[in-house]
Short mmCIF file of C-alpha atoms in Angstrom, two decimals:
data_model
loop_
_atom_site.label_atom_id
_atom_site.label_comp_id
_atom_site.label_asym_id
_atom_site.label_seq_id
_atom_site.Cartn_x
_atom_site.Cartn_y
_atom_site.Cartn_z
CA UNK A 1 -132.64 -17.21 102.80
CA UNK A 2 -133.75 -20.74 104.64
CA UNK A 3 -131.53 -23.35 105.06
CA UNK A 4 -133.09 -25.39 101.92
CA UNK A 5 -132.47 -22.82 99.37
CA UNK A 6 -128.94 -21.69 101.56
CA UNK A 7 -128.51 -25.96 100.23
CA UNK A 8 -129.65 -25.33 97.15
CA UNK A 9 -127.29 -22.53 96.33
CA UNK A 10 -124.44 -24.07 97.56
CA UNK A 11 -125.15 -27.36 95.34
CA UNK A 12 -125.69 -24.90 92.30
CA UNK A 13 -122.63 -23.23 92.61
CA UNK A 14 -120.75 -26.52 93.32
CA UNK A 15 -122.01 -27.97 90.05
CA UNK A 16 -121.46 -24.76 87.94
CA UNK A 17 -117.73 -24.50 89.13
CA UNK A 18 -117.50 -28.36 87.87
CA UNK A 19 -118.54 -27.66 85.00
CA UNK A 20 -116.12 -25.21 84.37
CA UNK A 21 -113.21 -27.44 85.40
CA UNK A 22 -114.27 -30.86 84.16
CA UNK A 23 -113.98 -30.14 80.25
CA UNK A 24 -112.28 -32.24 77.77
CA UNK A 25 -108.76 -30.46 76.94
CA UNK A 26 -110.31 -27.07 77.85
CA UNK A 27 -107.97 -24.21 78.83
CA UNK A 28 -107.48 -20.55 79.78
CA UNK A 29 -107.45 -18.02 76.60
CA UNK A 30 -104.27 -18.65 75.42
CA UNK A 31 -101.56 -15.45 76.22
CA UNK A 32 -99.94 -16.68 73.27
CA UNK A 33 -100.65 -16.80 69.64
CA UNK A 34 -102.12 -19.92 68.34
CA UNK A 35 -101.43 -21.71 64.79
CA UNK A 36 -103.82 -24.24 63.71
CA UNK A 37 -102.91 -26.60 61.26
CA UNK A 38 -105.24 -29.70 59.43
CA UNK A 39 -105.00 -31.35 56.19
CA UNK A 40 -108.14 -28.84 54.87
CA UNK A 41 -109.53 -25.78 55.25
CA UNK A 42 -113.56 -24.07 54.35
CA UNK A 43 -113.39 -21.22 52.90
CA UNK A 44 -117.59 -21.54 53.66
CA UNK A 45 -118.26 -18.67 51.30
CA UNK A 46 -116.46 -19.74 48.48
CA UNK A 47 -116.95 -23.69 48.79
CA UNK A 48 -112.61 -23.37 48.06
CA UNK A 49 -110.78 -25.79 50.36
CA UNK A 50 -107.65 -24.85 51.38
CA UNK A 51 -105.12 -28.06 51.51
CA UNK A 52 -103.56 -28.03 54.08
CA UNK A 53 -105.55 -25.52 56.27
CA UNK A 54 -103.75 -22.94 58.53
CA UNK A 55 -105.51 -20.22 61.29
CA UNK A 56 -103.39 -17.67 63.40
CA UNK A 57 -105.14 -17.20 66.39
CA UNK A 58 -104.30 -14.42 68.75
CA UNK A 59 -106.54 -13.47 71.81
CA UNK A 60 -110.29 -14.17 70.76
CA UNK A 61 -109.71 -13.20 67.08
CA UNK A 62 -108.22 -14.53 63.90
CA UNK A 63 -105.42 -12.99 62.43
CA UNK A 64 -104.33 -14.42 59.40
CA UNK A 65 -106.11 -17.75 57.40
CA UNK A 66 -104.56 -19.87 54.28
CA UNK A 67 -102.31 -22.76 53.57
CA UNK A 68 -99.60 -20.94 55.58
CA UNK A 69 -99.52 -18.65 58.34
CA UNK A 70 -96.62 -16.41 60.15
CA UNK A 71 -95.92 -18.00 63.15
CA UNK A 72 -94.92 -15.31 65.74
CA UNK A 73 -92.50 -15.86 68.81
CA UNK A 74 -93.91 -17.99 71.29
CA UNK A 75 -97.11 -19.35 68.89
CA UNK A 76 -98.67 -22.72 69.93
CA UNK A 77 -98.66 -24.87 66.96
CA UNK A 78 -101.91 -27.41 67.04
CA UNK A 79 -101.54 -29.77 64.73
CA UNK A 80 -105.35 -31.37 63.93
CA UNK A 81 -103.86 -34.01 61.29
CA UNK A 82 -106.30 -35.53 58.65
CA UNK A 83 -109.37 -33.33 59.76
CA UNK A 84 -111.27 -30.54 58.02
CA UNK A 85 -111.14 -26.70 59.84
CA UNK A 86 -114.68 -25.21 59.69
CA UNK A 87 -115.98 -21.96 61.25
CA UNK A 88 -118.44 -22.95 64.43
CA UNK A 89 -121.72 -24.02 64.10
CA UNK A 90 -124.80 -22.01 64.63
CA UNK A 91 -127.99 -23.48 65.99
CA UNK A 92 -130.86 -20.99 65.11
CA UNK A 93 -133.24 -22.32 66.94
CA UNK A 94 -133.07 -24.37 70.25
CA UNK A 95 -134.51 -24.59 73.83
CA UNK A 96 -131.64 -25.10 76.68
CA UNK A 97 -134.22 -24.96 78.68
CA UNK A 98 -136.21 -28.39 77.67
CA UNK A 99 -135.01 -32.13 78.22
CA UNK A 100 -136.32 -35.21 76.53
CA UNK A 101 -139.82 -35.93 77.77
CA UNK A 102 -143.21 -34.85 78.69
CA UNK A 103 -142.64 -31.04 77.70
CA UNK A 104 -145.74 -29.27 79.26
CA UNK A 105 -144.78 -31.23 82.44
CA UNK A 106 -141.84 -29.97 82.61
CA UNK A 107 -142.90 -26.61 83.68
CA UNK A 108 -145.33 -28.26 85.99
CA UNK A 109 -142.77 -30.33 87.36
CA UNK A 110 -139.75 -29.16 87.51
CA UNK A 111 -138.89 -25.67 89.24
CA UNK A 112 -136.82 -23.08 86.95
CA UNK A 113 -133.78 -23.40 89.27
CA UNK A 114 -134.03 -27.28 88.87
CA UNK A 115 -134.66 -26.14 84.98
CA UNK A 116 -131.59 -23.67 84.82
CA UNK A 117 -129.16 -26.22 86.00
CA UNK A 118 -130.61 -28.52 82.98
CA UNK A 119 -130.12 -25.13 80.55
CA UNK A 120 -126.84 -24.58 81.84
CA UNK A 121 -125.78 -28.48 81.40
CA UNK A 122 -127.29 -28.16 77.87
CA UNK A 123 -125.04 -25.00 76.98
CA UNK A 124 -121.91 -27.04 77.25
CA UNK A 125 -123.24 -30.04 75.47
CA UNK A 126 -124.18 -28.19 72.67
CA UNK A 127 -120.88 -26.19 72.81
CA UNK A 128 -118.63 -29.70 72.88
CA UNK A 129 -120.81 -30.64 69.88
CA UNK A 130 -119.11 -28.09 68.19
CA UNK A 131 -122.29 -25.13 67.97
CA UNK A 132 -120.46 -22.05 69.25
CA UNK A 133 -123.63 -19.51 68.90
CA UNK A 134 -127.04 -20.10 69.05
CA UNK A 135 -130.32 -18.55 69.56
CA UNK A 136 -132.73 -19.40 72.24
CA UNK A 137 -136.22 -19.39 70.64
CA UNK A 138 -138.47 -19.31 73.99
CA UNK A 139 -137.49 -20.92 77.89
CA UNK A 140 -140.71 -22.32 77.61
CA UNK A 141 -142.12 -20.90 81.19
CA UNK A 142 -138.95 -20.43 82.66
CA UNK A 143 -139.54 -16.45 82.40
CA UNK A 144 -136.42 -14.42 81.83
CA UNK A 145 -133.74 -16.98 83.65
CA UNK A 146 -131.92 -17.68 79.76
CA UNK A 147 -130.81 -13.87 80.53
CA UNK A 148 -128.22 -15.33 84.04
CA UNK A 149 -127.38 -18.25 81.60
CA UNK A 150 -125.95 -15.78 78.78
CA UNK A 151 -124.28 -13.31 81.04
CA UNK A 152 -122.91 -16.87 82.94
CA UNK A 153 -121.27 -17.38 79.34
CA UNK A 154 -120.30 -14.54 78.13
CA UNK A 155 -118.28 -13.89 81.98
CA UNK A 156 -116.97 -16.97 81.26
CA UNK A 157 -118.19 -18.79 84.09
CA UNK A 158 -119.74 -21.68 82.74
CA UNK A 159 -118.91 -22.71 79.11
CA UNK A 160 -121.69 -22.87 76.42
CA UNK A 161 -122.33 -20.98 72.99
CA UNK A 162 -122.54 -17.11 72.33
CA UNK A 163 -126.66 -17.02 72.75
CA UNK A 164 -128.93 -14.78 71.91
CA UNK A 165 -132.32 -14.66 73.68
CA UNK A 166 -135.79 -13.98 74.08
CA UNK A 167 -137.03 -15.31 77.47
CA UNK A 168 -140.93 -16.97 77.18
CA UNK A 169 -142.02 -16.58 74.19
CA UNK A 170 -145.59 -14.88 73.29
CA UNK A 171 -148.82 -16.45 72.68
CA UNK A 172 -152.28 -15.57 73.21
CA UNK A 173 -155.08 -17.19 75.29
CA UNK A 174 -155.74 -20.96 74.26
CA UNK A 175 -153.02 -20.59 71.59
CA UNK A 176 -150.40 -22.84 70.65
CA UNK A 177 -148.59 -22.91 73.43
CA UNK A 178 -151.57 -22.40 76.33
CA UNK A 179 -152.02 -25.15 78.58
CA UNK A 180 -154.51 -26.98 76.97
CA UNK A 181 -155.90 -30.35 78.37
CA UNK A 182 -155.16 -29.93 81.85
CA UNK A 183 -158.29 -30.05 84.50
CA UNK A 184 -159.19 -26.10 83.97
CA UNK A 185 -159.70 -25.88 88.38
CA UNK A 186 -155.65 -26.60 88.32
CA UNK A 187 -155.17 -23.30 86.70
CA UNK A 188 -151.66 -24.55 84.90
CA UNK A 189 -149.44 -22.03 84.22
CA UNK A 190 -149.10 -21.20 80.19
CA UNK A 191 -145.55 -21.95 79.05
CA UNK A 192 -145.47 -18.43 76.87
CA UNK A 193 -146.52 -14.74 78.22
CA UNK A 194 -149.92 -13.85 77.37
CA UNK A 195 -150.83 -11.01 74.66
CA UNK A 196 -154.15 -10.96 72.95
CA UNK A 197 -154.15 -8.01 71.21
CA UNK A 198 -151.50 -4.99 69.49
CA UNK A 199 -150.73 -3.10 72.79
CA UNK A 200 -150.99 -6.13 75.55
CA UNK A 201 -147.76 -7.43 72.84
CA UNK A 202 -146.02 -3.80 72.85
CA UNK A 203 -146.58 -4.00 76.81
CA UNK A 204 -144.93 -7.53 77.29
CA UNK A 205 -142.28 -7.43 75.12
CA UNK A 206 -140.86 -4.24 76.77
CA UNK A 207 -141.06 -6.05 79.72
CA UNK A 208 -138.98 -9.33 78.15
CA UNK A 209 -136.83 -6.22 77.17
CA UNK A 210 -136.44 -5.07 80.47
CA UNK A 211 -135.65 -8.63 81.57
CA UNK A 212 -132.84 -9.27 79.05
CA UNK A 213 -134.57 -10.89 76.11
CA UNK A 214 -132.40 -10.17 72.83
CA UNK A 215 -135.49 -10.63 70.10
CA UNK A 216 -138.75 -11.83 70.31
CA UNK A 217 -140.77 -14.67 69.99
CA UNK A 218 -144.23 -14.96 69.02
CA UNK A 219 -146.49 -17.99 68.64
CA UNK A 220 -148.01 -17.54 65.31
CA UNK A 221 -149.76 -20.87 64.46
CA UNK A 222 -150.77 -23.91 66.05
CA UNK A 223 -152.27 -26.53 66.41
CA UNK A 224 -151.38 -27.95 63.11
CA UNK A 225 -153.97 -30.89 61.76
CA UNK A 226 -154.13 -32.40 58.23
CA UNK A 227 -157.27 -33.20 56.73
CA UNK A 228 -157.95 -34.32 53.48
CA UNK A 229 -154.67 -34.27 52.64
CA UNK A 230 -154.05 -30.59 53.59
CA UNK A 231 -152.00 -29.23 56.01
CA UNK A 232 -154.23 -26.51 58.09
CA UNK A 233 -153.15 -24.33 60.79
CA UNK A 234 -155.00 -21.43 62.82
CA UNK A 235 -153.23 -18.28 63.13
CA UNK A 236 -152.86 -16.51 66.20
CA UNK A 237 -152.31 -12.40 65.18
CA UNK A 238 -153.21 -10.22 62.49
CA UNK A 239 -151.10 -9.03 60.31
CA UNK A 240 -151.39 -5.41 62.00
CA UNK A 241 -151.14 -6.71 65.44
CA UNK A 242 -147.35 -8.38 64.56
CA UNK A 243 -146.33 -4.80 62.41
CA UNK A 244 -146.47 -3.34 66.02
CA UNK A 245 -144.31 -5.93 67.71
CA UNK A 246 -141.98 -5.79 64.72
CA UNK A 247 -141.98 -1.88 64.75
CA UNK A 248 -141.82 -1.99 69.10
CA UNK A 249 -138.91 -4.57 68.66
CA UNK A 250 -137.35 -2.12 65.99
CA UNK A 251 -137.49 0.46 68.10
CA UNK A 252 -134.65 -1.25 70.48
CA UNK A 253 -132.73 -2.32 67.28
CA UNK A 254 -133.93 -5.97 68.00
CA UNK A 255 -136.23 -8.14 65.68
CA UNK A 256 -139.47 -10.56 66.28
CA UNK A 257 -138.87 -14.35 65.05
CA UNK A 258 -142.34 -16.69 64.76
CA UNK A 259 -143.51 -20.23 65.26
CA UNK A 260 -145.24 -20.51 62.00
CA UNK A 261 -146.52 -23.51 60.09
CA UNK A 262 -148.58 -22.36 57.76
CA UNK A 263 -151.24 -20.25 55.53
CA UNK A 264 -152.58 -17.71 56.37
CA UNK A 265 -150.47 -17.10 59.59
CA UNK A 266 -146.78 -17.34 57.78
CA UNK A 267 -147.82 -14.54 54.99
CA UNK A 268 -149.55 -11.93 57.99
CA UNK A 269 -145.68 -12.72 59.53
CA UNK A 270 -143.71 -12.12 56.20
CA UNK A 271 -145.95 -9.36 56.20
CA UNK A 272 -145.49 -7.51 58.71
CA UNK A 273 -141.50 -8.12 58.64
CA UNK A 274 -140.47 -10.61 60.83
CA UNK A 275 -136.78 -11.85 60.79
CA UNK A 276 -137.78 -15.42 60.61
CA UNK A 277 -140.18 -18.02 60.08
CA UNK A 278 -139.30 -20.38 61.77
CA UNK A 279 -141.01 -23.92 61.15
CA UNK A 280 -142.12 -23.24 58.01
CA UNK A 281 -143.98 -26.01 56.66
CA UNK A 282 -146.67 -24.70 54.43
CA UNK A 283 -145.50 -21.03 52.40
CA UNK A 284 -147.71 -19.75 49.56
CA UNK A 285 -146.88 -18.37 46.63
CA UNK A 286 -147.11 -14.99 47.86
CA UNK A 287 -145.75 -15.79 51.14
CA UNK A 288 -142.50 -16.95 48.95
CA UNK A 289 -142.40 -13.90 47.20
CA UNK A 290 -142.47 -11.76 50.52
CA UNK A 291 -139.62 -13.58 52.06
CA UNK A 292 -137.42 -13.23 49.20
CA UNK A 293 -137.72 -9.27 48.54
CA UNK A 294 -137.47 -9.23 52.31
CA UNK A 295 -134.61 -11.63 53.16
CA UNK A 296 -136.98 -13.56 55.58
CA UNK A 297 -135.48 -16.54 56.95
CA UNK A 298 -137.01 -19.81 57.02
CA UNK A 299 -136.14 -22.20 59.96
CA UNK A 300 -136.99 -25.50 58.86
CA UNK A 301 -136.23 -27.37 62.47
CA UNK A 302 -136.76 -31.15 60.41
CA UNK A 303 -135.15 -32.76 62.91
CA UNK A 304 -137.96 -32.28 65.88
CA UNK A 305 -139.98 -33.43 63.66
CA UNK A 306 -138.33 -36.79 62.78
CA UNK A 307 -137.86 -37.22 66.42
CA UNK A 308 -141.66 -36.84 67.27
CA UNK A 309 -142.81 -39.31 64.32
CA UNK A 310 -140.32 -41.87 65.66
CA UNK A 311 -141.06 -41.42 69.65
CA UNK A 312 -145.01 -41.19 69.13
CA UNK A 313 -146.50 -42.16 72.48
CA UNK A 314 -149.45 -44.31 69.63
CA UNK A 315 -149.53 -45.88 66.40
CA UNK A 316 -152.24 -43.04 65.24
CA UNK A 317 -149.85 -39.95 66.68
CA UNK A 318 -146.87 -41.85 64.58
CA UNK A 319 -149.18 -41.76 62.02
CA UNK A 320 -149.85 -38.07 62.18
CA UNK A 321 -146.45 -36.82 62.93
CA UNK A 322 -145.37 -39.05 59.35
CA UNK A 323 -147.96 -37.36 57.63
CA UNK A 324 -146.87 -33.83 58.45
CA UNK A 325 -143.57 -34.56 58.29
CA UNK A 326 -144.01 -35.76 54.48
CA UNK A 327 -146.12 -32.67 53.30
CA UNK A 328 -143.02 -30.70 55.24
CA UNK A 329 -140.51 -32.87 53.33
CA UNK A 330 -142.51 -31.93 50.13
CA UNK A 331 -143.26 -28.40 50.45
CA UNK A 332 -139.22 -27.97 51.63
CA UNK A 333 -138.14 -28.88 48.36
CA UNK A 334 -140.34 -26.57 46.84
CA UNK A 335 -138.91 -24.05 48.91
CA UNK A 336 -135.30 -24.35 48.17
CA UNK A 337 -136.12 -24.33 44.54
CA UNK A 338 -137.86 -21.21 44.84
CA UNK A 339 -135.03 -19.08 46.45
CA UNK A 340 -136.48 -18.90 49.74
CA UNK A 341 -133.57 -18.08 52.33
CA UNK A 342 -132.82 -20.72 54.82
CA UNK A 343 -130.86 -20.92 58.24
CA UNK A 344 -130.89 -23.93 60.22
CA UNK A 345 -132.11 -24.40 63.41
CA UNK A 346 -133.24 -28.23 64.95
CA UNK A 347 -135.29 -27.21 67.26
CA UNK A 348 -133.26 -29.64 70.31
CA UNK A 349 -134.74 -29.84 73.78
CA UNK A 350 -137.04 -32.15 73.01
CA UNK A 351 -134.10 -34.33 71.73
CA UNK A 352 -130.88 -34.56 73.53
CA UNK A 353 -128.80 -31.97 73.38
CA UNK A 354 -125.23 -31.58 71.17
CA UNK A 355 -127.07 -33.85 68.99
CA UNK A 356 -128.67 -31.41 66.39
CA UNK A 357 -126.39 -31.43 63.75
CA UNK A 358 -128.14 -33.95 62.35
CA UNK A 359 -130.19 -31.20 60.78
CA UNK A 360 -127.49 -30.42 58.44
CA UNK A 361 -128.02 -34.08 57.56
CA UNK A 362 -131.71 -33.59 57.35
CA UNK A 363 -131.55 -30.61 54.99
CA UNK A 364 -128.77 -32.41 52.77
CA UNK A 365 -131.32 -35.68 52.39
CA UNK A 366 -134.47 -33.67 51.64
CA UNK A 367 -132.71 -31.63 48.93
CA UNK A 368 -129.88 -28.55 49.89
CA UNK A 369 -126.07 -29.76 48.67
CA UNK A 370 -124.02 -29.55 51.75
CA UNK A 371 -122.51 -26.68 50.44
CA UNK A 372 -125.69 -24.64 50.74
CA UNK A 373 -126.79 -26.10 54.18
CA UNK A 374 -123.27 -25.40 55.37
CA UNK A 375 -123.82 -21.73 54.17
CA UNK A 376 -127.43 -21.49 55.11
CA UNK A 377 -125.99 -22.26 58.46
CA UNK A 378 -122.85 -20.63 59.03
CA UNK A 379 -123.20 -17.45 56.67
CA UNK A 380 -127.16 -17.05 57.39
CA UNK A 381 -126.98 -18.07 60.92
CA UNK A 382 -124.57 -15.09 61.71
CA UNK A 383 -127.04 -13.03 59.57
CA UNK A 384 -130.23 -13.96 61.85
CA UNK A 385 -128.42 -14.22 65.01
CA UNK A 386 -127.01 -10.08 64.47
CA UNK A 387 -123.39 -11.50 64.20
CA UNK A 388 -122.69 -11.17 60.50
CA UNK A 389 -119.05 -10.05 60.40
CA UNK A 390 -118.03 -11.36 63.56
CA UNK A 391 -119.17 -15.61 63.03
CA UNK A 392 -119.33 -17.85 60.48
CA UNK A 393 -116.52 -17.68 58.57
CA UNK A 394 -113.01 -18.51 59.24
CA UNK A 395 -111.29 -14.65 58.14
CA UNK A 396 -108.74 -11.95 59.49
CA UNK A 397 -110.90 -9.96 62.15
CA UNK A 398 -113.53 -12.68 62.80
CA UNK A 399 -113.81 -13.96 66.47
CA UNK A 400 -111.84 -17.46 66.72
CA UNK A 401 -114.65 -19.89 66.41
CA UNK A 402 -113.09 -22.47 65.02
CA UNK A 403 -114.16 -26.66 65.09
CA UNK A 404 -112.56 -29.66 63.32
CA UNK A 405 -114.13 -32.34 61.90
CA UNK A 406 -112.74 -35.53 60.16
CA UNK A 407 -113.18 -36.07 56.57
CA UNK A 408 -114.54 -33.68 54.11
CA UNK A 409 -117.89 -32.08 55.10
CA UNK A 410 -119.10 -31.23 51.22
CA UNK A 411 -118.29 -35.33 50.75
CA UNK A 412 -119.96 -36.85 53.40
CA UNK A 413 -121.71 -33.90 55.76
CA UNK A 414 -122.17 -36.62 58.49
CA UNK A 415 -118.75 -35.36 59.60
CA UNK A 416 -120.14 -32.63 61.35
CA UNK A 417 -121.55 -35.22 64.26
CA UNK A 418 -118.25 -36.57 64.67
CA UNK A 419 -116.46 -32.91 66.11
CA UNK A 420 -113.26 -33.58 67.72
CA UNK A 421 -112.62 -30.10 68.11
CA UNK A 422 -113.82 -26.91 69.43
CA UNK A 423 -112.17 -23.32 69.73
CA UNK A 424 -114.23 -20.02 70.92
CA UNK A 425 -113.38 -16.83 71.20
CA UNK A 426 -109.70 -18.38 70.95
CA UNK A 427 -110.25 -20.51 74.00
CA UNK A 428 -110.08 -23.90 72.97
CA UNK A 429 -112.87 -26.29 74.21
CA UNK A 430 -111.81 -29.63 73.13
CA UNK A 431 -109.34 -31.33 71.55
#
């Protein structure tokens, strides 16, 4: 190594190990067993709140929930007051990788070691926030370095969310995600992995496999316009071509998630089987119909898109990003009353970090009770993310990810950006 990247190292490792020491109230898994107490409890499944709220916690799992636990020799009695217990949250779609600003530039810019210490700062933001798992839909041209940030977390060296993965995503030549607009003699890099036809995708996902990646992600659609009034989008593979990534990822036991705005692109993905849709703004009929007999996710990520109508770098792109945004608004609520099966993802990277619970907010103002978003999150999230069973409840057996919130979420569900505290895998975060 040369003396600047000998530097470099050392700074790294220097920030990581703060990191790890400079949390709010954090501490070592507890050798003892834990008793959390609050004035209420979710039962998320149910909608039941328990009054008070009790959770024994011993090691990473919980042992017993209701309005009164056993409390063993030794237990650690927390007492959380006036505040509501809720299972963690679960982010289905975000980029640690990607900061406010210019986001093609950042991969121009910005090296991926300068980009994995911002990933690694966003884990624990979005951790303290109170999201204790969360899927990582594409590192944006930072190649396969989300796979040292998960195995960071899950070692425990740096604190952050359970994650799963899927290194760049996949897009073909001049698609969605190309870099278009750039002086062509620059040759600027894509921020996906090029695949522009059935085997070039079977070929580079087993190499994101090789590299880590937990699922795939494919660039479907894009670029979105409206004219006349209608939303349009291009689609970027054939219904055949995404049947063999969704039978290669099946293969491994893993699954293939899309960008996908609209017609024809999100039927060819229902299609062919994906896991989600994620996006989601435009869904026929049929496409409807699809994702219900095949329990297809949609993502609808709302909050990326209020945050690019209100940060428009010109009046006509604010315009534009309304407009969408509206149809999206429109076309969601047609959605829900269909049946179509929602998790909730924000889509934050391009807005700061451990803010993206607003898109519980988002989902409760265009239409979902908080009730439903809170389920479409918690008990769908674990669903998408592979972790039914384990997340997104607060029951005997489930790992202990566990946050408080003031108030009553089903009331107001503006609680949830006001977490105060934050348990995972029985470690406790923040309190």
């Amino acid at each position: 190594m040369t003396p600047r990247s000998i530097a470099f190292a050392s700074a790294f490792l220097s920030l990581l190990l703060t990191l790890v020491v400079s949390l709010e109230g954090q501490s070592a898994p507890a050798p003892h067993p834990i008793v959390l107490h609050a004035a209420r409890l979710l039962d998320v499944k149910t909608g039941r709140m328990l009054k008070p709220g009790e959770i024994l916690v011993e090691g990473e799992r919980i042992v017993e929930v209701g309005t009164s636990v056993k409390r063993p020799p030794g237990a650690e009695v927390i007492d959380l007051g006036d505040r509501t217990l809720l299972p963690g949250l679960i982010d289905a779609h975000i980029h640690l990788f990607l900061h406010p600003g210019a986001e093609d530039l950042q991969t121009v810019q910005e090296s991926v070691p300068q980009r994995t210490i911002t990933a690694t700062l966003a884990a624990r933001d979005d951790l303290m926030a109170g999201f204790t798992a969360e899927r990582d839909m594409g590192t944006e041209g930072a190649g396969s370095a989300d796979t040292a940030v998960r195995n960071a977390i899950d070692e425990g060296r740096i604190p952050g969310p359970r994650l799963r993965i899927s290194g760049n995503a996949i897009n073909i030549l001049g698609g969605h995600e190309d870099a278009i607009g750039y002086n062509p003699e620059q040759h600027v890099l894509s921020n996906a992995d090029y695949a522009n036809n059935a085997d070039e995708l079977v070929a580079v996902m087993r190499h994101q496999f090789k590299e880590g990646a937990d699922f795939i992600k494919i660039y479907q659609t894009g670029a979105d316009s409206v004219r006349d009034g209608q939303f349009t989008t291009p689609y970027q593979y054939t219904e055949p071509q995404l049947e063999a990534a969704v039978k290669e990822a099946a293969r491994l036991g893993r699954s293939v998630a899309v960008h996908a705005t609209g017609e024809p692109g999100t039927l060819y993905a229902a299609q062919a089987g994906v896991v989600s849709i994620d996006h989601a703004d435009q869904l026929s009929d049929e496409t409807i119909r699809v994702m219900k007999e095949k329990q297809i996710f949609a993502v609808p990520t709302f909050t990326i898109f209020e945050y690019f109508a209100e940060h428009a770098a010109t009046p006509q792109q604010a315009a534009r990003e309304h407009q969408i945004l509206d149809l999206k608004i429109q076309e969601f609520k047609k959605q829900i009353a269909a049946g179509v099966p929602m998790a909730v993802g924000s889509d934050v990277g391009p807005f700061p970090h451990g803010t993206q619970a607003r898109e519980l907010l988002l989902m409760v103002k265009y239409g979902m009770s908080p009730l439903a978003a809170l389920q479409a999150d918690l008990l769908n999230g674990a669903k998408l993310l592979a972790w039914d069973g384990q997340i997104g409840a607060l029951e005997a057996g489930y790992l202990a990810d566990v946050i408080a919130v003031p108030g009553d979420p089903l009331q107001d569900i503006s609680v949830l950006e006001k977490v105060s505290f934050v348990m995972k895998d029985g470690t406790v975060y923040r309190k």
